[in-house]
Short mmCIF file of C-alpha atoms and ligand atoms in Angstrom, two decimals:
data_model
loop_
_atom_site.label_atom_id
_atom_site.label_comp_id
_atom_site.label_asym_id
_atom_site.label_seq_id
_atom_site.Cartn_x
_atom_site.Cartn_y
_atom_site.Cartn_z
CA MET F 21 -173.21 -45.27 -160.25
CA TYR F 22 -174.92 -41.86 -159.89
CA ASP F 23 -174.13 -39.10 -162.36
CA TYR F 24 -174.14 -36.53 -159.53
CA LEU F 25 -173.65 -36.67 -155.80
CA VAL F 26 -174.94 -33.42 -154.32
CA VAL F 27 -173.53 -32.65 -150.89
CA GLY F 28 -175.98 -30.42 -148.99
CA ALA F 29 -179.77 -30.24 -149.26
CA GLY F 30 -179.87 -26.45 -148.90
CA LEU F 31 -181.10 -24.16 -151.67
CA PHE F 32 -177.99 -24.46 -153.81
CA GLY F 33 -177.90 -28.25 -153.67
CA SER F 34 -181.65 -28.66 -154.11
CA VAL F 35 -181.83 -26.41 -157.18
CA PHE F 36 -178.88 -28.17 -158.76
CA ALA F 37 -180.36 -31.60 -158.00
CA ARG F 38 -183.76 -30.64 -159.48
CA GLU F 39 -182.25 -29.36 -162.71
CA ALA F 40 -179.93 -32.36 -163.09
CA LYS F 41 -182.79 -34.79 -162.47
CA ASP F 42 -185.03 -32.98 -164.99
CA LYS F 43 -182.31 -33.26 -167.60
CA GLY F 44 -182.23 -37.02 -167.13
CA TYR F 45 -179.18 -37.41 -164.86
CA SER F 46 -179.25 -39.69 -161.85
CA VAL F 47 -178.73 -37.80 -158.58
CA LEU F 48 -178.11 -38.61 -154.94
CA VAL F 49 -178.36 -35.81 -152.35
CA VAL F 50 -176.73 -36.20 -148.92
CA ASP F 51 -176.91 -33.90 -145.92
CA LYS F 52 -175.28 -34.29 -142.55
CA ARG F 53 -178.25 -32.71 -140.78
CA ASP F 54 -181.42 -34.65 -140.00
CA HIS F 55 -183.50 -32.45 -142.29
CA ILE F 56 -183.49 -30.93 -145.77
CA ALA F 57 -183.54 -27.20 -146.70
CA GLY F 58 -180.26 -26.14 -145.07
CA ASN F 59 -180.52 -22.79 -143.33
CA VAL F 60 -183.92 -21.93 -144.77
CA TYR F 61 -185.40 -24.90 -142.87
CA THR F 62 -188.74 -24.25 -141.21
CA ARG F 63 -190.64 -26.63 -138.96
CA LYS F 64 -194.03 -26.49 -137.28
CA VAL F 65 -194.19 -25.33 -133.68
CA GLU F 66 -197.72 -24.89 -132.26
CA GLY F 67 -198.99 -24.76 -135.84
CA ILE F 68 -196.56 -21.96 -136.74
CA ASN F 69 -193.82 -22.28 -139.37
CA PHE F 70 -190.77 -21.63 -137.23
CA HIS F 71 -187.59 -20.43 -139.00
CA GLN F 72 -185.03 -22.43 -137.04
CA TYR F 73 -181.86 -20.81 -138.43
CA GLY F 74 -183.10 -17.23 -138.40
CA ALA F 75 -185.92 -15.34 -140.08
CA HIS F 76 -185.90 -15.64 -143.88
CA ILE F 77 -187.75 -13.21 -146.11
CA PHE F 78 -187.62 -13.87 -149.81
CA HIS F 79 -187.08 -10.70 -151.86
CA THR F 80 -185.69 -10.25 -155.33
CA ASN F 81 -185.55 -8.12 -158.45
CA ASN F 82 -184.68 -11.16 -160.52
CA LYS F 83 -187.76 -12.22 -162.48
CA GLU F 84 -186.22 -15.50 -163.63
CA VAL F 85 -185.55 -16.53 -160.02
CA TRP F 86 -188.99 -15.37 -158.89
CA ASP F 87 -190.69 -17.41 -161.64
CA TYR F 88 -188.47 -20.36 -160.76
CA VAL F 89 -189.42 -20.51 -157.05
CA ASN F 90 -193.08 -19.95 -157.89
CA LYS F 91 -193.04 -23.19 -159.87
CA PHE F 92 -192.67 -25.05 -156.58
CA ILE F 93 -194.84 -23.12 -154.16
CA THR F 94 -197.13 -20.11 -153.79
CA PHE F 95 -195.69 -17.06 -152.05
CA ASN F 96 -197.84 -14.90 -149.79
CA ARG F 97 -197.89 -11.09 -149.83
CA PHE F 98 -195.72 -10.61 -146.72
CA THR F 99 -193.83 -7.31 -146.78
CA ASN F 100 -191.07 -6.77 -144.28
CA SER F 101 -191.67 -3.63 -142.23
CA PRO F 102 -189.80 -3.87 -138.94
CA VAL F 103 -190.51 -1.62 -136.00
CA ALA F 104 -187.71 -0.09 -133.92
CA ASN F 105 -188.13 0.03 -130.15
CA TYR F 106 -185.86 2.59 -128.49
CA LYS F 107 -186.46 2.50 -124.74
CA GLY F 108 -190.19 2.12 -125.30
CA GLU F 109 -190.48 4.65 -128.12
CA LEU F 110 -191.61 2.95 -131.33
CA TYR F 111 -190.43 4.05 -134.80
CA SER F 112 -191.09 2.83 -138.34
CA LEU F 113 -188.30 1.28 -140.39
CA PRO F 114 -186.67 1.75 -142.82
CA PHE F 115 -186.24 5.48 -142.27
CA ASN F 116 -189.26 7.17 -143.85
CA MET F 117 -191.81 9.93 -143.26
CA TYR F 118 -193.44 8.02 -140.36
CA THR F 119 -190.01 7.83 -138.67
CA PHE F 120 -189.29 11.53 -139.23
CA ASN F 121 -192.74 12.53 -138.02
CA LYS F 122 -192.35 10.55 -134.79
CA MET F 123 -188.80 11.82 -134.23
CA TRP F 124 -189.35 15.52 -134.97
CA GLY F 125 -193.07 16.14 -135.51
CA VAL F 126 -192.39 17.15 -139.12
CA ILE F 127 -195.29 16.76 -141.56
CA THR F 128 -193.91 17.27 -145.05
CA PRO F 129 -190.93 15.81 -146.92
CA ASP F 130 -189.41 19.31 -147.19
CA GLU F 131 -189.57 19.76 -143.42
CA ALA F 132 -187.91 16.37 -142.91
CA LYS F 133 -185.17 17.19 -145.41
CA ALA F 134 -184.54 20.55 -143.73
CA LYS F 135 -184.16 18.84 -140.33
CA ILE F 136 -181.66 16.32 -141.71
CA GLU F 137 -179.80 19.04 -143.60
CA GLU F 138 -179.37 21.02 -140.37
CA GLN F 139 -178.09 17.97 -138.43
CA ARG F 140 -175.72 16.63 -141.04
CA LYS F 141 -173.69 19.85 -141.08
CA GLU F 142 -171.51 18.46 -138.31
CA VAL F 143 -169.96 16.01 -140.81
CA VAL F 144 -167.49 17.83 -142.98
CA GLY F 145 -166.02 16.18 -146.08
CA GLU F 146 -166.47 12.54 -147.06
CA PRO F 147 -167.81 10.31 -144.22
CA GLU F 148 -164.93 8.21 -142.95
CA ASN F 149 -166.74 5.67 -140.80
CA LEU F 150 -170.21 4.34 -140.07
CA GLU F 151 -171.01 7.05 -137.51
CA GLU F 152 -170.22 9.86 -139.94
CA GLN F 153 -172.01 8.10 -142.77
CA ALA F 154 -175.15 7.60 -140.67
CA ILE F 155 -175.23 11.20 -139.45
CA SER F 156 -174.75 12.44 -142.97
CA LEU F 157 -177.65 10.27 -144.20
CA VAL F 158 -180.25 10.88 -141.49
CA GLY F 159 -178.83 13.26 -138.89
CA ARG F 160 -177.66 12.82 -135.31
CA ASP F 161 -181.05 12.20 -133.61
CA ILE F 162 -181.82 9.14 -135.69
CA TYR F 163 -178.23 7.97 -135.45
CA GLU F 164 -178.33 8.13 -131.63
CA LYS F 165 -181.73 6.46 -131.20
CA LEU F 166 -182.04 4.01 -134.06
CA ILE F 167 -178.56 3.19 -135.34
CA LYS F 168 -175.77 3.48 -132.78
CA GLY F 169 -176.88 0.92 -130.18
CA TYR F 170 -178.20 -1.61 -132.67
CA THR F 171 -175.11 -1.48 -134.85
CA GLU F 172 -172.68 -1.70 -131.93
CA LYS F 173 -174.52 -4.73 -130.55
CA GLN F 174 -174.65 -6.39 -133.94
CA TRP F 175 -171.02 -5.87 -134.87
CA GLY F 176 -169.46 -5.80 -131.40
CA ARG F 177 -167.54 -2.64 -132.29
CA ASP F 178 -167.83 1.11 -131.99
CA CYS F 179 -169.56 2.82 -134.95
CA LYS F 180 -166.45 4.94 -135.42
CA ASP F 181 -164.49 1.75 -136.11
CA LEU F 182 -166.91 0.31 -138.66
CA PRO F 183 -166.87 0.88 -142.44
CA SER F 184 -169.52 3.24 -143.79
CA PHE F 185 -170.84 0.86 -146.49
CA ILE F 186 -172.74 -1.26 -143.91
CA ILE F 187 -175.33 1.46 -143.44
CA LYS F 188 -175.59 2.60 -147.05
CA ARG F 189 -177.87 -0.26 -148.04
CA LEU F 190 -180.62 0.84 -145.63
CA PRO F 191 -183.20 2.88 -147.57
CA VAL F 192 -183.96 6.50 -146.57
CA ARG F 193 -187.29 7.57 -148.00
CA PHE F 194 -189.20 10.81 -148.02
CA THR F 195 -192.45 8.91 -148.54
CA PHE F 196 -194.77 6.99 -146.22
CA ASP F 197 -193.44 3.60 -147.35
CA ASN F 198 -192.55 1.08 -144.64
CA ASN F 199 -191.33 -1.65 -147.01
CA TYR F 200 -187.82 -2.54 -145.77
CA PHE F 201 -186.65 -3.88 -149.13
CA ASN F 202 -186.32 -2.18 -152.48
CA ALA F 203 -187.38 -5.33 -154.32
CA LEU F 204 -189.92 -5.92 -157.05
CA TYR F 205 -190.94 -9.30 -155.62
CA GLN F 206 -191.26 -10.30 -151.98
CA GLY F 207 -193.04 -12.93 -149.89
CA ILE F 208 -192.91 -16.06 -147.76
CA PRO F 209 -193.67 -19.52 -149.17
CA VAL F 210 -197.13 -20.55 -147.97
CA GLY F 211 -196.62 -23.52 -145.67
CA GLY F 212 -192.93 -22.76 -145.08
CA TYR F 213 -189.59 -23.02 -146.85
CA THR F 214 -189.20 -26.72 -146.04
CA LYS F 215 -192.29 -27.43 -148.14
CA MET F 216 -190.77 -25.51 -151.05
CA VAL F 217 -187.52 -27.49 -150.85
CA GLU F 218 -189.48 -30.76 -150.50
CA LYS F 219 -191.09 -29.95 -153.83
CA MET F 220 -187.72 -29.19 -155.39
CA LEU F 221 -186.42 -32.56 -154.26
CA GLU F 222 -189.51 -34.55 -155.30
CA GLY F 223 -188.52 -37.88 -156.83
CA ILE F 224 -184.84 -37.43 -155.89
CA GLU F 225 -183.04 -39.79 -153.51
CA VAL F 226 -181.95 -37.98 -150.32
CA ARG F 227 -179.86 -39.44 -147.49
CA LEU F 228 -179.98 -37.44 -144.26
CA ASN F 229 -177.63 -37.76 -141.28
CA THR F 230 -174.88 -38.48 -143.79
CA ASP F 231 -171.65 -36.54 -143.48
CA TYR F 232 -169.90 -36.60 -146.84
CA LEU F 233 -166.46 -35.85 -145.40
CA ALA F 234 -166.73 -38.70 -142.90
CA ASN F 235 -167.72 -41.11 -145.71
CA LYS F 236 -165.83 -39.53 -148.56
CA GLU F 237 -164.20 -42.55 -150.10
CA GLU F 238 -167.39 -44.59 -150.18
CA LEU F 239 -169.52 -41.73 -151.52
CA ASP F 240 -166.95 -40.64 -154.11
CA GLY F 241 -167.00 -44.24 -155.28
CA ILE F 242 -170.68 -44.19 -156.22
CA ALA F 243 -170.85 -40.96 -158.26
CA LYS F 244 -169.17 -39.59 -161.36
CA LYS F 245 -169.26 -35.96 -160.19
CA VAL F 246 -169.70 -34.22 -156.85
CA ILE F 247 -171.41 -30.87 -156.20
CA TYR F 248 -170.13 -29.82 -152.79
CA THR F 249 -172.01 -27.10 -150.86
CA GLY F 250 -170.31 -27.63 -147.48
CA ALA F 251 -167.51 -25.47 -146.10
CA ILE F 252 -164.52 -25.27 -148.43
CA ASP F 253 -161.94 -25.22 -145.61
CA ALA F 254 -163.51 -28.35 -144.05
CA TYR F 255 -163.18 -30.11 -147.43
CA TYR F 256 -159.43 -29.57 -147.24
CA ASP F 257 -159.33 -30.53 -143.56
CA TYR F 258 -158.44 -26.91 -142.67
CA LYS F 259 -154.92 -27.49 -143.89
CA LEU F 260 -154.34 -23.82 -144.79
CA GLY F 261 -156.23 -22.49 -141.73
CA THR F 262 -159.82 -21.93 -140.58
CA LEU F 263 -162.17 -19.46 -142.26
CA GLU F 264 -164.03 -17.32 -139.71
CA TYR F 265 -167.73 -16.49 -139.47
CA ARG F 266 -169.93 -14.11 -137.55
CA SER F 267 -172.57 -15.97 -135.62
CA VAL F 268 -176.00 -15.33 -134.15
CA ARG F 269 -177.56 -17.03 -131.17
CA PHE F 270 -181.31 -17.48 -130.94
CA GLU F 271 -183.27 -17.79 -127.71
CA ASN F 272 -186.64 -19.24 -128.61
CA GLU F 273 -189.74 -19.15 -126.43
CA VAL F 274 -193.25 -20.49 -126.97
CA LEU F 275 -195.71 -18.14 -125.28
CA ASP F 276 -199.25 -18.93 -124.28
CA MET F 277 -200.73 -15.83 -125.88
CA PRO F 278 -201.92 -15.11 -129.41
CA ASN F 279 -199.98 -11.90 -130.01
CA PHE F 280 -196.72 -10.87 -128.34
CA GLN F 281 -195.57 -7.85 -130.37
CA GLY F 282 -197.95 -7.44 -133.32
CA ASN F 283 -195.21 -7.62 -135.95
CA ALA F 284 -192.75 -10.17 -137.36
CA ALA F 285 -189.68 -8.11 -136.40
CA VAL F 286 -189.04 -5.56 -133.67
CA ASN F 287 -185.50 -4.16 -133.45
CA TYR F 288 -184.24 -3.10 -130.02
CA THR F 289 -182.06 -0.17 -130.95
CA ASP F 290 -180.79 0.86 -127.50
CA ARG F 291 -177.42 -0.34 -126.26
CA GLU F 292 -178.62 -1.88 -122.98
CA THR F 293 -181.09 -4.53 -124.21
CA PRO F 294 -178.74 -7.45 -124.85
CA TYR F 295 -180.48 -8.81 -127.96
CA THR F 296 -180.71 -6.97 -131.28
CA ARG F 297 -184.23 -7.97 -132.23
CA ILE F 298 -187.20 -10.20 -131.54
CA ILE F 299 -188.83 -12.21 -134.31
CA GLU F 300 -192.42 -13.37 -133.86
CA HIS F 301 -192.69 -16.09 -136.48
CA LYS F 302 -196.46 -16.32 -136.89
CA TRP F 303 -196.66 -12.87 -138.50
CA PHE F 304 -194.78 -14.08 -141.58
CA GLU F 305 -198.04 -15.84 -142.38
CA PHE F 306 -200.40 -13.27 -140.83
CA GLY F 307 -200.97 -15.28 -137.63
CA LYS F 308 -203.04 -17.93 -139.42
CA ASP F 309 -202.60 -21.62 -140.14
CA GLU F 310 -203.01 -23.04 -143.68
CA ASN F 311 -206.79 -23.18 -143.27
CA GLY F 312 -207.04 -19.54 -142.29
CA ASN F 313 -207.61 -20.22 -138.59
CA ASP F 314 -206.09 -17.98 -135.91
CA LEU F 315 -203.32 -19.63 -133.89
CA PRO F 316 -203.74 -19.50 -130.12
CA LYS F 317 -200.04 -19.50 -129.16
CA THR F 318 -196.94 -17.77 -130.47
CA ILE F 319 -193.22 -18.45 -130.78
CA ILE F 320 -190.60 -15.73 -130.53
CA SER F 321 -186.83 -15.68 -131.08
CA LYS F 322 -184.51 -13.22 -129.41
CA GLU F 323 -181.41 -12.66 -131.54
CA TYR F 324 -178.04 -12.15 -129.92
CA SER F 325 -175.00 -11.32 -131.94
CA SER F 326 -172.20 -13.67 -130.93
CA GLU F 327 -168.55 -14.32 -131.62
CA TRP F 328 -168.03 -17.44 -133.68
CA LYS F 329 -165.69 -20.23 -132.71
CA PRO F 330 -164.99 -23.48 -134.56
CA GLY F 331 -167.86 -25.91 -133.97
CA ASP F 332 -170.52 -23.14 -133.83
CA GLU F 333 -173.06 -22.78 -136.63
CA PRO F 334 -171.31 -20.73 -139.34
CA TYR F 335 -173.63 -17.90 -140.42
CA TYR F 336 -172.04 -14.86 -142.01
CA PRO F 337 -168.66 -15.02 -143.80
CA VAL F 338 -166.27 -12.31 -142.63
CA ASN F 339 -164.99 -10.47 -145.66
CA ASP F 340 -161.90 -8.96 -144.11
CA GLU F 341 -158.41 -9.21 -145.53
CA ARG F 342 -157.28 -12.34 -143.68
CA ASN F 343 -160.34 -14.38 -144.55
CA SER F 344 -160.57 -13.19 -148.16
CA LYS F 345 -156.95 -14.11 -148.71
CA LEU F 346 -157.36 -17.51 -147.10
CA TYR F 347 -160.46 -18.20 -149.15
CA ALA F 348 -158.58 -17.28 -152.33
CA GLU F 349 -155.96 -19.90 -151.44
CA TYR F 350 -158.59 -22.58 -150.91
CA LYS F 351 -160.31 -21.56 -154.12
CA ALA F 352 -157.07 -21.99 -156.02
CA LEU F 353 -156.85 -25.55 -154.68
CA SER F 354 -160.44 -26.25 -155.62
CA LEU F 355 -159.83 -25.31 -159.25
CA ASN F 356 -157.51 -28.30 -159.54
CA GLU F 357 -160.28 -30.76 -158.68
CA ASP F 358 -161.66 -32.48 -161.74
CA LYS F 359 -164.46 -34.38 -160.03
CA VAL F 360 -165.74 -31.84 -157.49
CA ILE F 361 -167.45 -28.48 -158.02
CA PHE F 362 -167.90 -26.09 -155.09
CA GLY F 363 -171.04 -23.95 -154.70
CA GLY F 364 -173.29 -22.09 -152.25
CA ARG F 365 -172.58 -19.89 -149.28
CA LEU F 366 -170.15 -22.28 -147.55
CA GLY F 367 -168.54 -23.70 -150.67
CA GLU F 368 -167.84 -20.20 -152.00
CA TYR F 369 -167.47 -18.48 -148.61
CA LYS F 370 -169.84 -15.77 -149.73
CA TYR F 371 -172.86 -14.07 -148.20
CA TYR F 372 -175.66 -14.95 -150.58
CA ASP F 373 -179.28 -13.92 -150.20
CA MET F 374 -181.63 -16.73 -151.19
CA ASP F 375 -182.37 -15.30 -154.62
CA ALA F 376 -178.66 -14.91 -155.32
CA VAL F 377 -177.86 -18.48 -154.30
CA ILE F 378 -180.65 -19.80 -156.53
CA ASP F 379 -179.40 -17.65 -159.40
CA SER F 380 -175.89 -18.96 -158.86
CA ALA F 381 -177.07 -22.60 -158.81
CA LEU F 382 -179.10 -22.08 -162.01
CA LYS F 383 -176.07 -20.53 -163.72
CA MET F 384 -173.95 -23.48 -162.69
CA THR F 385 -176.46 -25.95 -164.10
CA LYS F 386 -176.32 -24.09 -167.41
CA GLU F 387 -172.54 -24.40 -167.41
CA VAL F 388 -172.12 -28.02 -166.43
CA LEU F 389 -175.27 -29.94 -167.37
P1 FAD Z 406 -176.99 -23.92 -146.70
O1 FAD Z 406 -178.43 -23.62 -146.54
O2 FAD Z 406 -176.09 -23.70 -145.56
O3 FAD Z 406 -176.88 -25.46 -147.15
C1 FAD Z 406 -175.69 -26.20 -147.07
C2 FAD Z 406 -176.05 -27.60 -146.60
O4 FAD Z 406 -174.88 -28.43 -146.70
C3 FAD Z 406 -176.50 -27.64 -145.14
O5 FAD Z 406 -177.76 -28.26 -145.05
C4 FAD Z 406 -175.40 -28.49 -144.45
O6 FAD Z 406 -175.92 -29.30 -143.42
C5 FAD Z 406 -174.89 -29.31 -145.61
N1 FAD Z 406 -173.52 -29.79 -145.40
C6 FAD Z 406 -172.43 -29.04 -145.07
N2 FAD Z 406 -171.34 -29.84 -144.96
C7 FAD Z 406 -171.75 -31.09 -145.22
C8 FAD Z 406 -171.10 -32.35 -145.24
N3 FAD Z 406 -169.78 -32.49 -144.97
N4 FAD Z 406 -171.82 -33.46 -145.53
C9 FAD Z 406 -173.16 -33.35 -145.80
N5 FAD Z 406 -173.82 -32.18 -145.79
C10 FAD Z 406 -173.14 -31.07 -145.50
N6 FAD Z 406 -181.49 -14.66 -147.39
C11 FAD Z 406 -182.54 -13.97 -147.89
O7 FAD Z 406 -182.72 -13.90 -149.11
N7 FAD Z 406 -183.44 -13.36 -147.04
C12 FAD Z 406 -183.32 -13.41 -145.70
O8 FAD Z 406 -184.15 -12.84 -144.96
C13 FAD Z 406 -182.20 -14.12 -145.15
N8 FAD Z 406 -182.03 -14.19 -143.82
C14 FAD Z 406 -180.93 -14.84 -143.32
C15 FAD Z 406 -180.76 -14.88 -141.94
C16 FAD Z 406 -179.65 -15.50 -141.39
C17 FAD Z 406 -179.46 -15.55 -139.90
C18 FAD Z 406 -178.70 -16.09 -142.26
C19 FAD Z 406 -177.46 -16.72 -141.72
C20 FAD Z 406 -178.88 -16.08 -143.63
C21 FAD Z 406 -180.00 -15.46 -144.18
N9 FAD Z 406 -180.21 -15.45 -145.56
C22 FAD Z 406 -181.30 -14.76 -146.06
C23 FAD Z 406 -179.32 -16.19 -146.50
C24 FAD Z 406 -179.78 -17.66 -146.78
O9 FAD Z 406 -179.81 -18.36 -145.58
C25 FAD Z 406 -178.80 -18.32 -147.78
O10 FAD Z 406 -178.81 -17.62 -149.00
C26 FAD Z 406 -179.09 -19.80 -148.12
O11 FAD Z 406 -179.50 -20.53 -147.03
C27 FAD Z 406 -177.84 -20.44 -148.72
O12 FAD Z 406 -178.10 -21.75 -149.19
P2 FAD Z 406 -176.92 -22.78 -149.40
O13 FAD Z 406 -177.54 -23.98 -150.04
O14 FAD Z 406 -175.79 -22.15 -150.07
O15 FAD Z 406 -176.39 -23.12 -147.93
N1 UDP Z 407 -179.31 -0.95 -138.72
C1 UDP Z 407 -179.51 -0.08 -137.67
N2 UDP Z 407 -180.71 -0.08 -137.02
C2 UDP Z 407 -181.72 -0.93 -137.37
C3 UDP Z 407 -181.51 -1.81 -138.46
C4 UDP Z 407 -180.28 -1.81 -139.11
O1 UDP Z 407 -178.62 0.68 -137.32
O2 UDP Z 407 -182.78 -0.89 -136.74
C5 UDP Z 407 -177.98 -0.93 -139.37
C6 UDP Z 407 -177.02 -1.97 -138.80
O3 UDP Z 407 -175.73 -1.39 -138.80
C7 UDP Z 407 -177.07 -3.08 -139.79
C8 UDP Z 407 -177.25 -2.31 -141.09
O4 UDP Z 407 -178.09 -1.21 -140.74
O5 UDP Z 407 -175.88 -3.84 -139.79
C9 UDP Z 407 -177.87 -3.12 -142.20
O6 UDP Z 407 -179.11 -3.59 -141.77
P1 UDP Z 407 -179.75 -4.91 -142.35
O7 UDP Z 407 -181.02 -5.18 -141.65
O8 UDP Z 407 -179.75 -4.80 -143.83
O9 UDP Z 407 -178.61 -5.93 -141.93
P2 UDP Z 407 -178.60 -7.43 -141.50
O10 UDP Z 407 -179.27 -7.50 -140.16
O11 UDP Z 407 -179.33 -8.18 -142.58
O12 UDP Z 407 -177.13 -7.71 -141.43
#
C-alpha cells in the first residue's frame, strides 16, 4: 500500500512526489503519456533540447521557488527578448526605446513620450476594449504594426471585441531594455526541463503509459491518498459538461543550417502570415550543446493558434463565464472527496506559469504532509 498515488508526472505532481518522498512517505507516480515532465517536457533533436509542448521560459519573482528549482538543476542566463517581424521590418520587444526609435526615429525618452501622447489623443475616456487600450498605451502606429494582426491571429477575434486586460501585462519601457519579463530571476535549465524533472523524481517509482482513469479501481486500491493533476471534468466523466480550452498547433521542422533566425522567438505581427511566431529552440541554450560545441542543424516550430475540440491537447483554460461556472460546479464536487486532492493546471482549470504551479504544489505539501 502506497501512502500517495500521484497522477501526472508534470511539475505539480513531481514537486508533490519529491516532498512526500523526502518526508518519508511511500509514493507511486503514474502518467498516461510515455514520458515524464508533463507540458514542460523537452527531448533531444539533433543535439538540441526541443520543447515539444511549446517554448517554456522560466521566470519568477518568488525567491523560494527559484531556490527550490536550483536545488535540482543549474539555470542558464537566457533572457527572453523576442523580435517582431512586420512584413520584413524588424522591431524589438517588449515596447522600448529601440522599438520607438525604429518606428519613429526618436532618440530620447521625452521624444518617444511626446509621439505616444500625440497618438493616444484619439482615445477619449477609459479604454473599452483591447484596441483602445493598446492605442492609449503606445499609440496607433505600434498598434497597427505590432499588436493588431498578432492579437487577432492569436485570439481569433477582432481587437475591438477583446478585453483590454490582455494587453496590459506587456511592458512599455522608456529605456533600452529588451527583457520581455519583469522578473527578478529568469533562465532555462541547462540540459532541458526533462532533466530537471528527472532529478525531482529520483528514487521515486514512476509508471508511464498508465491512464489512472482507465485503471481507477486497481490504482485506488493500492494507495491511501491520491493527488490528481489530470483534468477535473475527465475525473467526473464529463457528467456536468466539458470544460473548454484554447489550443496551439506546432509545425516543427529540422533545418540543415546552423542559424535560421538568430533568436529564440520571432513574432509575425502582420495579419497575413498564418502563424503567430517561430521558435528556434537552440537559442534557449545559445546554440551550443552541453560541451559548448556549436550545433550544425536547427529545429524550428511555427505556432498556429487553433480552436480546441475534445480530444485535442488542452493548453489554455478559457476563463469566460460559462467555463468558470462549470469549473465551480466540478470544484464543489471535488471538495466532497476524502481520498483525492486535485491540483495543477488541469486539476484546478487554471492558467499557471511554472513558478506558480511549483508554488502551489509546495503550499499543498505544507498543508497535507
Ligand atoms: P501538466 O504539465 O499538464 O501535467 C499534468 C500531467 O498529468 C500530464 O503529464 C498528463 O499526461 C498527466 N495526466 C493527465 N490525466 C491523466 C490520467 N488520467 N492518468 C495519468 N496521467 C494523467 N509557464 C512558464 O512559466 N513559462 C513559459 O514560458 C510557459 N510557456 C507555456 C507555453 C504553452 C504553450 C503552455 C500551454 C504553457 C506554458 N507555460 C509556461 C505553463 C506551464 O506549461 C505550466 O505551468 C505547467 O506545465 C503546469 O504543470 P502541471 O503539472 O500542472 O500540468
Ligand atoms: N502581443 C502583441 N504583439 C506581440 C506580442 C504580444 O500584440 O508581438 C499581445 C497579444 O495580444 C498577446 C498579449 O500581448 O495576447 C500578451 O502577450 P504575451 O506574450 O504575454 O501572451 P502569451 O503569448 O503568453 O499568451
